[in-house]
């Protein structure tokens, strides 16, 4: 019997017999193709082996095979296979949250497709660049990429890629807090899906629209959209869409404070994630369940869910998810009153966010850490955290966040008896709150400044 190479045999324990047979066959064919120097057969085997591992979420092994595929395609000057390898290498590095490495491969793909004229894979490369820039918090570069993707897909009438671009633009604007823009783009994506009579894409768009309304805290609208998405998932038998729809419904019921129903939907979604082996979404569902446990004062269970999510994120190389789980664990310890533990986990999350250059996450974590120092009357380190957070929020403009951080910075300066600087930042916060139409908070800033000036500044 053909021997499984050392280093990948452990994952065989979790595979179906059919997948094990396929891998065995392709490994044997790969060995023979190398023995007889049949380059085309070797390329086909490498591509099949990589694809199987990619579907199993074993991105490390997939990466190794796609790299071998790229090296061989370059040796025999086969641009077509180079393009395929570059796309998948970019995608695997994206799954590992190694966004700069992923950008490098997608950029090479775009350059290669400009030489070969492969417009479809050119679009795929531009989509990959945009997705990575979004993950890095470079939202305006991401928008530029997705607008480019939309323009080319319209030019060659690639309706699926048009829908993808519109959905991606909706997602970026959702991150920027521009929910009206986000809704506009996602609504257009839904219209294309309906025109194409693509029920899966229609369901995806409905779920995405539901997610935007969740951000707007319009729980009933989100619930209705997610029920429509759920109905489509059940009709077409899409377990992935079923999982996403149930997860979004759980979030909607959490917003409605119907925690038991929320938990039931999320638990159902969790079960499907186990069934289909979808670990990335599973880690997010576990984090949502942890939120419900925190809201219902089941704090140890909240930590347990987040610890499980953390383990999955580390297993699949999802650094974003790892940082999110660590941050939630920190928040739970903060709620318990264990400030040292909270600080420890927030700092671990911050280190990861800095490593992957996720600036929005860094900003929020620095604010949280600053808040802990402030509560503990450690005003100097609190001040440094708030200053760093303010620099980051200016990189990705978000007025409500900027106002919140500016106010915290002013309050810290006030505690340090640096009244002149405190008044300056209170004034900045006042301007932002006025611009946002939050007259109550603006009035409070005004009163605080007057009080400080009365104190003799």
Tab-separated table of C-alpha atoms in Angstrom:
chain	number	residue	atom	x	y	z
A	1	UNK	CA	0.000	0.000	0.000
A	2	UNK	CA	1.216	3.543	-0.794
A	3	UNK	CA	2.774	5.190	2.265
A	4	UNK	CA	1.466	8.575	3.410
A	5	UNK	CA	4.327	11.094	3.659
A	6	UNK	CA	5.376	11.985	7.189
A	7	UNK	CA	3.922	15.266	8.452
A	8	UNK	CA	0.432	14.971	6.989
A	9	UNK	CA	-0.613	11.566	8.300
A	10	UNK	CA	-2.182	13.008	11.481
A	11	UNK	CA	-4.936	14.816	9.560
A	12	UNK	CA	-5.992	11.497	8.028
A	13	UNK	CA	-7.650	10.643	11.331
A	14	UNK	CA	-10.327	13.250	10.605
A	15	UNK	CA	-10.968	12.437	6.935
A	16	UNK	CA	-13.667	10.363	5.333
A	17	UNK	CA	-12.502	7.145	3.631
A	18	UNK	CA	-13.365	8.698	0.227
A	19	UNK	CA	-11.063	11.683	0.806
A	20	UNK	CA	-8.314	9.415	2.116
A	21	UNK	CA	-8.611	7.279	-1.040
A	22	UNK	CA	-8.427	10.380	-3.282
A	23	UNK	CA	-5.341	11.663	-1.511
A	24	UNK	CA	-3.677	8.263	-1.687
A	25	UNK	CA	-4.374	8.020	-5.416
A	26	UNK	CA	-3.055	11.493	-6.206
A	27	UNK	CA	0.023	11.012	-4.001
A	28	UNK	CA	0.815	7.811	-5.844
A	29	UNK	CA	0.240	9.471	-9.239
A	30	UNK	CA	2.457	12.380	-8.163
A	31	UNK	CA	5.250	9.965	-7.281
A	32	UNK	CA	4.940	8.217	-10.650
A	33	UNK	CA	4.777	11.480	-12.629
A	34	UNK	CA	8.019	12.601	-11.017
A	35	UNK	CA	9.606	9.246	-11.626
A	36	UNK	CA	8.758	9.453	-15.379
A	37	UNK	CA	9.271	13.260	-15.534
A	38	UNK	CA	5.730	13.829	-16.779
A	39	UNK	CA	5.458	17.543	-15.941
A	40	UNK	CA	1.842	18.039	-16.985
A	41	UNK	CA	0.693	15.049	-14.922
A	42	UNK	CA	2.765	16.337	-11.978
A	43	UNK	CA	1.062	19.746	-12.222
A	44	UNK	CA	-2.402	18.156	-12.309
A	45	UNK	CA	-1.617	16.046	-9.234
A	46	UNK	CA	-0.209	18.983	-7.280
A	47	UNK	CA	-3.293	21.048	-8.105
A	48	UNK	CA	-5.665	18.261	-7.013
A	49	UNK	CA	-3.765	17.595	-3.779
A	50	UNK	CA	-3.646	21.303	-2.933
A	51	UNK	CA	-7.360	21.688	-3.682
A	52	UNK	CA	-8.316	18.793	-1.397
A	53	UNK	CA	-6.293	20.222	1.489
A	54	UNK	CA	-7.740	23.689	0.874
A	55	UNK	CA	-11.288	22.302	1.137
A	56	UNK	CA	-10.273	20.593	4.386
A	57	UNK	CA	-9.113	23.997	5.736
A	58	UNK	CA	-5.608	22.518	5.918
A	59	UNK	CA	-4.107	25.661	4.398
A	60	UNK	CA	-0.562	24.906	5.489
A	61	UNK	CA	-0.375	21.743	3.367
A	62	UNK	CA	-2.331	23.396	0.544
A	63	UNK	CA	0.223	26.212	0.564
A	64	UNK	CA	3.101	23.751	0.237
A	65	UNK	CA	1.533	22.051	-2.805
A	66	UNK	CA	0.557	25.341	-4.511
A	67	UNK	CA	4.141	26.604	-4.042
A	68	UNK	CA	5.459	23.440	-5.710
A	69	UNK	CA	2.893	23.974	-8.484
A	70	UNK	CA	4.070	27.567	-9.008
A	71	UNK	CA	7.743	26.541	-9.075
A	72	UNK	CA	7.056	23.843	-11.663
A	73	UNK	CA	4.843	26.118	-13.802
A	74	UNK	CA	7.656	28.696	-13.858
A	75	UNK	CA	10.191	26.028	-14.851
A	76	UNK	CA	8.131	25.044	-17.902
A	77	UNK	CA	6.972	28.651	-18.581
A	78	UNK	CA	3.268	27.796	-18.286
A	79	UNK	CA	1.580	31.155	-17.528
A	80	UNK	CA	-1.875	29.617	-17.137
A	81	UNK	CA	-0.820	27.370	-14.279
A	82	UNK	CA	1.266	30.189	-12.791
A	83	UNK	CA	-1.900	32.305	-12.589
A	84	UNK	CA	-3.834	29.523	-10.866
A	85	UNK	CA	-1.028	28.911	-8.359
A	86	UNK	CA	-0.622	32.645	-7.618
A	87	UNK	CA	-4.350	33.042	-6.967
A	88	UNK	CA	-4.473	30.119	-4.537
A	89	UNK	CA	-1.236	31.080	-2.779
A	90	UNK	CA	-2.687	34.556	-2.228
A	91	UNK	CA	-5.857	33.028	-0.887
A	92	UNK	CA	-4.063	30.643	1.497
A	93	UNK	CA	-1.952	33.451	2.950
A	94	UNK	CA	-5.162	35.503	3.346
A	95	UNK	CA	-6.693	32.613	5.322
A	96	UNK	CA	-3.611	32.687	7.573
A	97	UNK	CA	-4.138	36.461	8.080
A	98	UNK	CA	-0.684	37.013	6.526
A	99	UNK	CA	-2.076	39.898	4.531
A	100	UNK	CA	1.161	41.463	3.263
A	101	UNK	CA	2.334	38.110	1.858
A	102	UNK	CA	-1.113	37.608	0.322
A	103	UNK	CA	-0.948	41.058	-1.307
A	104	UNK	CA	2.397	40.128	-2.854
A	105	UNK	CA	0.930	37.040	-4.586
A	106	UNK	CA	-2.266	38.785	-5.713
A	107	UNK	CA	-0.183	41.669	-7.117
A	108	UNK	CA	1.950	39.170	-9.026
A	109	UNK	CA	-1.267	37.584	-10.313
A	110	UNK	CA	-2.583	40.957	-11.564
A	111	UNK	CA	0.753	41.658	-13.300
A	112	UNK	CA	0.750	38.202	-14.951
A	113	UNK	CA	-2.861	38.536	-16.153
A	114	UNK	CA	-2.047	41.900	-17.717
A	115	UNK	CA	0.522	40.039	-19.823
A	116	UNK	CA	-1.770	37.114	-20.708
A	117	UNK	CA	-5.021	39.058	-21.058
A	118	UNK	CA	-6.896	36.790	-18.635
A	119	UNK	CA	-9.456	39.382	-17.488
A	120	UNK	CA	-11.376	37.014	-15.176
A	121	UNK	CA	-8.299	36.117	-13.117
A	122	UNK	CA	-7.253	39.772	-13.257
A	123	UNK	CA	-10.536	40.591	-11.512
A	124	UNK	CA	-9.859	37.792	-8.996
A	125	UNK	CA	-6.437	39.278	-8.253
A	126	UNK	CA	-7.876	42.779	-7.771
A	127	UNK	CA	-10.556	41.326	-5.470
A	128	UNK	CA	-7.785	39.638	-3.446
A	129	UNK	CA	-5.889	42.914	-3.120
A	130	UNK	CA	-9.038	44.736	-2.001
A	131	UNK	CA	-9.903	42.065	0.563
A	132	UNK	CA	-6.415	42.204	2.075
A	133	UNK	CA	-6.404	46.005	2.236
A	134	UNK	CA	-9.776	45.820	3.972
A	135	UNK	CA	-8.393	43.330	6.509
A	136	UNK	CA	-5.464	45.672	7.144
A	137	UNK	CA	-7.832	48.580	7.763
A	138	UNK	CA	-6.660	50.321	4.556
A	139	UNK	CA	-10.283	50.985	3.640
A	140	UNK	CA	-9.788	53.623	0.966
A	141	UNK	CA	-7.267	51.453	-0.899
A	142	UNK	CA	-9.765	48.595	-0.604
A	143	UNK	CA	-12.513	50.794	-2.073
A	144	UNK	CA	-10.228	51.708	-4.970
A	145	UNK	CA	-9.613	48.010	-5.685
A	146	UNK	CA	-13.288	47.054	-5.481
A	147	UNK	CA	-14.275	49.992	-7.715
A	148	UNK	CA	-11.660	48.773	-10.224
A	149	UNK	CA	-13.062	45.238	-9.920
A	150	UNK	CA	-16.568	46.595	-10.560
A	151	UNK	CA	-15.448	48.593	-13.616
A	152	UNK	CA	-13.669	45.649	-15.283
A	153	UNK	CA	-16.470	43.175	-14.478
A	154	UNK	CA	-19.007	45.606	-15.997
A	155	UNK	CA	-16.760	46.033	-19.059
A	156	UNK	CA	-16.613	42.281	-19.760
A	157	UNK	CA	-20.152	41.637	-18.415
A	158	UNK	CA	-19.067	39.313	-15.600
A	159	UNK	CA	-22.224	39.572	-13.507
A	160	UNK	CA	-21.019	37.356	-10.650
A	161	UNK	CA	-17.907	39.478	-10.170
A	162	UNK	CA	-20.060	42.639	-10.386
A	163	UNK	CA	-22.165	41.319	-7.538
A	164	UNK	CA	-19.008	40.400	-5.622
A	165	UNK	CA	-17.591	43.919	-6.048
A	166	UNK	CA	-20.840	45.563	-4.950
A	167	UNK	CA	-21.046	43.296	-1.912
A	168	UNK	CA	-17.423	44.036	-1.012
A	169	UNK	CA	-18.003	47.782	-1.324
A	170	UNK	CA	-21.023	47.404	0.942
A	171	UNK	CA	-18.861	45.573	3.449
A	172	UNK	CA	-16.128	48.237	3.482
A	173	UNK	CA	-18.603	51.074	3.940
A	174	UNK	CA	-20.147	49.082	6.781
A	175	UNK	CA	-16.716	49.040	8.468
A	176	UNK	CA	-16.422	52.796	7.912
A	177	UNK	CA	-19.777	53.284	9.619
A	178	UNK	CA	-21.369	54.655	6.428
A	179	UNK	CA	-24.386	52.368	6.582
A	180	UNK	CA	-26.414	54.178	3.919
A	181	UNK	CA	-23.648	53.659	1.350
A	182	UNK	CA	-23.318	50.066	2.526
A	183	UNK	CA	-27.053	49.467	2.084
A	184	UNK	CA	-27.003	51.029	-1.394
A	185	UNK	CA	-24.233	48.765	-2.658
A	186	UNK	CA	-25.642	45.602	-1.082
A	187	UNK	CA	-29.108	46.365	-2.480
A	188	UNK	CA	-27.590	46.570	-5.982
A	189	UNK	CA	-25.818	43.247	-5.344
A	190	UNK	CA	-29.173	41.722	-4.363
A	191	UNK	CA	-30.803	43.024	-7.565
A	192	UNK	CA	-28.101	41.390	-9.711
A	193	UNK	CA	-28.515	38.095	-7.846
A	194	UNK	CA	-32.276	38.232	-8.449
A	195	UNK	CA	-31.802	39.113	-12.157
A	196	UNK	CA	-29.421	36.152	-12.512
A	197	UNK	CA	-31.952	33.958	-10.663
A	198	UNK	CA	-29.034	32.891	-8.476
A	199	UNK	CA	-30.789	31.883	-5.263
A	200	UNK	CA	-27.573	31.254	-3.347
A	201	UNK	CA	-26.282	34.752	-4.150
A	202	UNK	CA	-29.689	36.200	-3.317
A	203	UNK	CA	-29.589	34.501	0.076
A	204	UNK	CA	-26.047	35.779	0.687
A	205	UNK	CA	-27.105	39.354	-0.088
A	206	UNK	CA	-30.157	39.117	2.154
A	207	UNK	CA	-27.948	37.889	5.003
A	208	UNK	CA	-25.462	40.722	4.319
A	209	UNK	CA	-28.271	43.280	4.348
A	210	UNK	CA	-29.437	41.768	7.623
A	211	UNK	CA	-25.927	42.222	9.015
A	212	UNK	CA	-25.932	45.928	8.085
A	213	UNK	CA	-29.287	46.434	9.809
A	214	UNK	CA	-27.812	44.664	12.849
A	215	UNK	CA	-25.125	47.370	12.918
A	216	UNK	CA	-27.895	49.975	12.717
A	217	UNK	CA	-29.599	48.193	15.635
A	218	UNK	CA	-32.764	47.841	13.554
A	219	UNK	CA	-33.323	44.387	14.979
A	220	UNK	CA	-36.777	43.715	13.474
A	221	UNK	CA	-35.681	44.601	9.919
A	222	UNK	CA	-32.567	42.444	10.339
A	223	UNK	CA	-34.698	39.589	11.660
A	224	UNK	CA	-37.029	39.714	8.619
A	225	UNK	CA	-34.144	39.755	6.125
A	226	UNK	CA	-32.409	36.868	7.880
A	227	UNK	CA	-35.635	34.825	7.898
A	228	UNK	CA	-35.821	35.348	4.097
A	229	UNK	CA	-32.202	34.251	3.798
A	230	UNK	CA	-32.960	31.229	5.991
A	231	UNK	CA	-35.930	30.243	3.800
A	232	UNK	CA	-33.705	30.293	0.694
A	233	UNK	CA	-31.022	28.248	2.473
A	234	UNK	CA	-33.609	25.607	3.377
A	235	UNK	CA	-35.045	25.591	-0.151
A	236	UNK	CA	-31.729	25.098	-1.957
A	237	UNK	CA	-30.172	22.943	0.763
A	238	UNK	CA	-27.180	25.232	1.318
A	239	UNK	CA	-25.764	24.369	4.724
A	240	UNK	CA	-23.271	27.224	4.599
A	241	UNK	CA	-26.034	29.805	4.011
A	242	UNK	CA	-28.170	28.059	6.621
A	243	UNK	CA	-25.354	28.441	9.155
A	244	UNK	CA	-24.822	32.141	8.335
A	245	UNK	CA	-28.578	32.919	8.403
A	246	UNK	CA	-29.064	31.194	11.773
A	247	UNK	CA	-26.032	33.009	13.162
A	248	UNK	CA	-27.394	36.402	12.025
A	249	UNK	CA	-30.801	35.570	13.501
A	250	UNK	CA	-29.063	34.787	16.775
A	251	UNK	CA	-27.451	38.218	16.697
A	252	UNK	CA	-30.827	39.851	15.923
A	253	UNK	CA	-32.534	38.142	18.867
A	254	UNK	CA	-29.572	39.100	21.055
A	255	UNK	CA	-30.251	42.718	20.090
A	256	UNK	CA	-33.926	42.222	20.930
A	257	UNK	CA	-32.795	40.900	24.348
A	258	UNK	CA	-34.509	37.578	23.645
A	259	UNK	CA	-31.471	35.698	24.837
A	260	UNK	CA	-32.924	32.185	24.948
A	261	UNK	CA	-34.023	32.346	21.288
A	262	UNK	CA	-30.703	33.919	20.353
A	263	UNK	CA	-28.860	31.058	22.035
A	264	UNK	CA	-31.021	28.461	20.241
A	265	UNK	CA	-30.307	29.945	16.798
A	266	UNK	CA	-26.593	30.281	17.508
A	267	UNK	CA	-26.385	26.737	18.875
A	268	UNK	CA	-28.067	25.432	15.692
A	269	UNK	CA	-25.586	27.400	13.580
A	270	UNK	CA	-22.744	25.974	15.696
A	271	UNK	CA	-23.977	22.428	15.034
A	272	UNK	CA	-23.978	23.019	11.259
A	273	UNK	CA	-20.460	24.477	11.416
A	274	UNK	CA	-19.294	21.192	12.996
A	275	UNK	CA	-21.189	19.198	10.364
A	276	UNK	CA	-19.620	20.992	7.378
A	277	UNK	CA	-16.222	21.583	9.008
A	278	UNK	CA	-16.424	25.399	8.761
A	279	UNK	CA	-14.059	26.560	11.460
A	280	UNK	CA	-13.775	30.293	10.712
A	281	UNK	CA	-17.518	30.920	11.105
A	282	UNK	CA	-17.625	28.505	14.071
A	283	UNK	CA	-15.121	30.654	15.950
A	284	UNK	CA	-17.327	33.734	15.348
A	285	UNK	CA	-20.464	31.878	16.515
A	286	UNK	CA	-18.685	30.831	19.715
A	287	UNK	CA	-17.829	34.478	20.338
A	288	UNK	CA	-21.490	35.466	19.863
A	289	UNK	CA	-22.504	32.759	22.339
A	290	UNK	CA	-19.956	34.138	24.773
A	291	UNK	CA	-21.588	37.577	24.459
A	292	UNK	CA	-24.978	36.093	25.404
A	293	UNK	CA	-23.418	34.337	28.405
A	294	UNK	CA	-21.865	37.641	29.504
A	295	UNK	CA	-25.231	39.403	29.147
A	296	UNK	CA	-26.926	36.697	31.214
A	297	UNK	CA	-24.147	36.732	33.862
A	298	UNK	CA	-22.787	33.274	32.943
A	299	UNK	CA	-19.257	34.630	32.968
A	300	UNK	CA	-17.308	31.379	33.315
A	301	UNK	CA	-19.254	29.890	30.375
A	302	UNK	CA	-18.459	33.055	28.388
A	303	UNK	CA	-14.752	32.481	29.022
A	304	UNK	CA	-15.134	28.814	28.038
A	305	UNK	CA	-16.759	29.693	24.688
A	306	UNK	CA	-14.073	32.270	23.952
A	307	UNK	CA	-11.284	29.876	24.898
A	308	UNK	CA	-12.707	27.346	22.424
A	309	UNK	CA	-12.926	30.058	19.765
A	310	UNK	CA	-9.336	31.067	20.530
A	311	UNK	CA	-8.157	27.457	20.077
A	312	UNK	CA	-9.884	27.208	16.666
A	313	UNK	CA	-8.477	30.538	15.486
A	314	UNK	CA	-4.961	29.461	16.413
A	315	UNK	CA	-5.502	26.102	14.737
A	316	UNK	CA	-6.530	27.626	11.393
A	317	UNK	CA	-4.221	30.650	11.599
A	318	UNK	CA	-7.020	33.219	11.890
A	319	UNK	CA	-5.100	36.008	13.634
A	320	UNK	CA	-8.045	38.427	13.477
A	321	UNK	CA	-10.288	35.915	15.211
A	322	UNK	CA	-7.549	35.124	17.729
A	323	UNK	CA	-7.278	38.807	18.675
A	324	UNK	CA	-11.084	39.102	18.911
A	325	UNK	CA	-11.322	36.066	21.227
A	326	UNK	CA	-8.525	37.373	23.454
A	327	UNK	CA	-10.241	40.758	23.616
A	328	UNK	CA	-13.555	39.185	24.628
A	329	UNK	CA	-11.852	37.112	27.340
A	330	UNK	CA	-10.266	40.341	28.580
A	331	UNK	CA	-13.664	42.059	28.601
A	332	UNK	CA	-15.147	39.229	30.680
A	333	UNK	CA	-12.322	39.416	33.232
A	334	UNK	CA	-12.812	43.188	33.313
A	335	UNK	CA	-16.504	42.595	34.082
A	336	UNK	CA	-15.537	40.176	36.866
A	337	UNK	CA	-13.209	42.830	38.253
A	338	UNK	CA	-9.951	40.952	37.596
A	339	UNK	CA	-8.082	43.917	36.090
A	340	UNK	CA	-4.682	42.168	35.890
A	341	UNK	CA	-6.115	39.278	33.875
A	342	UNK	CA	-8.065	41.703	31.665
A	343	UNK	CA	-4.928	43.733	30.977
A	344	UNK	CA	-2.950	40.583	30.203
A	345	UNK	CA	-5.445	39.395	27.559
A	346	UNK	CA	-5.968	42.868	26.048
A	347	UNK	CA	-2.193	43.226	25.625
A	348	UNK	CA	-1.955	39.818	23.920
A	349	UNK	CA	-4.739	40.886	21.531
A	350	UNK	CA	-2.985	44.205	20.892
A	351	UNK	CA	0.299	42.460	20.065
A	352	UNK	CA	-1.459	40.364	17.400
A	353	UNK	CA	-3.292	43.381	15.961
A	354	UNK	CA	0.016	45.242	15.688
A	355	UNK	CA	1.676	42.218	14.107
A	356	UNK	CA	-0.966	41.958	11.351
A	357	UNK	CA	-1.262	45.771	11.120
A	358	UNK	CA	-5.010	45.764	11.857
A	359	UNK	CA	-5.309	49.415	12.805
A	360	UNK	CA	-8.968	49.601	13.712
A	361	UNK	CA	-8.519	46.698	16.147
A	362	UNK	CA	-5.395	48.349	17.591
A	363	UNK	CA	-7.320	51.562	18.137
A	364	UNK	CA	-10.144	49.835	20.033
A	365	UNK	CA	-7.739	47.763	22.129
A	366	UNK	CA	-5.608	50.773	23.039
A	367	UNK	CA	-8.785	52.564	24.111
A	368	UNK	CA	-9.814	49.592	26.269
A	369	UNK	CA	-6.364	49.294	27.837
A	370	UNK	CA	-6.311	53.049	28.455
A	371	UNK	CA	-9.694	52.723	30.144
A	372	UNK	CA	-8.321	50.051	32.505
A	373	UNK	CA	-5.332	52.231	33.426
A	374	UNK	CA	-7.673	55.198	33.966
A	375	UNK	CA	-9.925	53.179	36.293
A	376	UNK	CA	-6.828	52.098	38.212
A	377	UNK	CA	-5.740	55.784	38.477
A	378	UNK	CA	-2.640	55.078	36.376
A	379	UNK	CA	-3.113	58.256	34.373
A	380	UNK	CA	0.277	58.441	32.627
A	381	UNK	CA	0.020	55.036	30.834
A	382	UNK	CA	-3.681	55.770	30.202
A	383	UNK	CA	-2.672	59.012	28.493
A	384	UNK	CA	-0.184	57.213	26.215
A	385	UNK	CA	-2.820	54.657	25.198
A	386	UNK	CA	-5.415	57.321	24.396
A	387	UNK	CA	-2.900	59.353	22.390
A	388	UNK	CA	-1.958	56.294	20.316
A	389	UNK	CA	-5.622	55.417	19.785
A	390	UNK	CA	-6.349	58.975	18.607
A	391	UNK	CA	-3.534	58.818	16.031
A	392	UNK	CA	-4.957	55.554	14.675
A	393	UNK	CA	-8.574	56.750	14.453
A	394	UNK	CA	-7.435	59.698	12.337
A	395	UNK	CA	-5.990	57.198	9.861
A	396	UNK	CA	-9.444	55.656	9.300
A	397	UNK	CA	-11.855	58.526	9.992
A	398	UNK	CA	-14.674	57.484	12.323
A	399	UNK	CA	-16.206	60.524	14.009
A	400	UNK	CA	-18.027	58.759	16.904
A	401	UNK	CA	-14.860	56.836	17.831
A	402	UNK	CA	-12.718	59.978	17.505
A	403	UNK	CA	-15.090	61.868	19.823
A	404	UNK	CA	-14.996	59.062	22.407
A	405	UNK	CA	-11.195	58.878	22.417
A	406	UNK	CA	-10.751	62.666	22.443
A	407	UNK	CA	-13.058	62.918	25.451
A	408	UNK	CA	-11.115	60.179	27.301
A	409	UNK	CA	-7.845	61.954	26.492
A	410	UNK	CA	-9.210	65.270	27.804
A	411	UNK	CA	-10.452	63.641	31.022
A	412	UNK	CA	-7.027	62.043	31.609
A	413	UNK	CA	-5.212	65.346	31.048
A	414	UNK	CA	-7.661	66.929	33.502
A	415	UNK	CA	-6.707	64.304	36.132
A	416	UNK	CA	-3.013	65.077	35.504
A	417	UNK	CA	-3.728	68.800	36.116
A	418	UNK	CA	-2.787	69.666	32.532
A	419	UNK	CA	-5.791	71.960	32.200
A	420	UNK	CA	-4.713	73.881	29.089
A	421	UNK	CA	-4.281	70.672	27.095
A	422	UNK	CA	-7.462	69.243	28.632
A	423	UNK	CA	-9.496	72.279	27.487
A	424	UNK	CA	-8.028	71.960	23.987
A	425	UNK	CA	-9.198	68.330	23.699
A	426	UNK	CA	-12.577	69.031	25.322
A	427	UNK	CA	-13.036	71.693	22.635
A	428	UNK	CA	-12.130	69.181	19.911
A	429	UNK	CA	-14.649	66.693	21.336
A	430	UNK	CA	-17.242	69.489	21.502
A	431	UNK	CA	-16.773	70.226	17.774
A	432	UNK	CA	-17.133	66.566	16.810
A	433	UNK	CA	-20.272	66.058	18.922
A	434	UNK	CA	-21.815	69.209	17.393
A	435	UNK	CA	-21.005	67.888	13.922
A	436	UNK	CA	-22.624	64.571	14.835
A	437	UNK	CA	-25.743	66.356	16.103
A	438	UNK	CA	-25.221	65.102	19.669
A	439	UNK	CA	-26.190	68.349	21.391
A	440	UNK	CA	-26.457	66.777	24.856
A	441	UNK	CA	-22.837	65.604	24.856
A	442	UNK	CA	-21.671	68.858	23.206
A	443	UNK	CA	-23.352	70.868	25.974
A	444	UNK	CA	-21.593	68.742	28.601
A	445	UNK	CA	-18.222	69.500	26.955
A	446	UNK	CA	-19.036	73.208	27.018
A	447	UNK	CA	-19.915	73.117	30.705
A	448	UNK	CA	-16.739	71.202	31.538
A	449	UNK	CA	-14.581	73.757	29.708
A	450	UNK	CA	-16.284	76.659	31.508
A	451	UNK	CA	-15.709	74.915	34.854
A	452	UNK	CA	-12.002	74.426	34.090
A	453	UNK	CA	-11.601	78.061	33.098
A	454	UNK	CA	-13.273	79.146	36.325
A	455	UNK	CA	-10.657	77.145	38.199
A	456	UNK	CA	-8.133	79.700	37.002
A	457	UNK	CA	-6.688	78.453	33.746
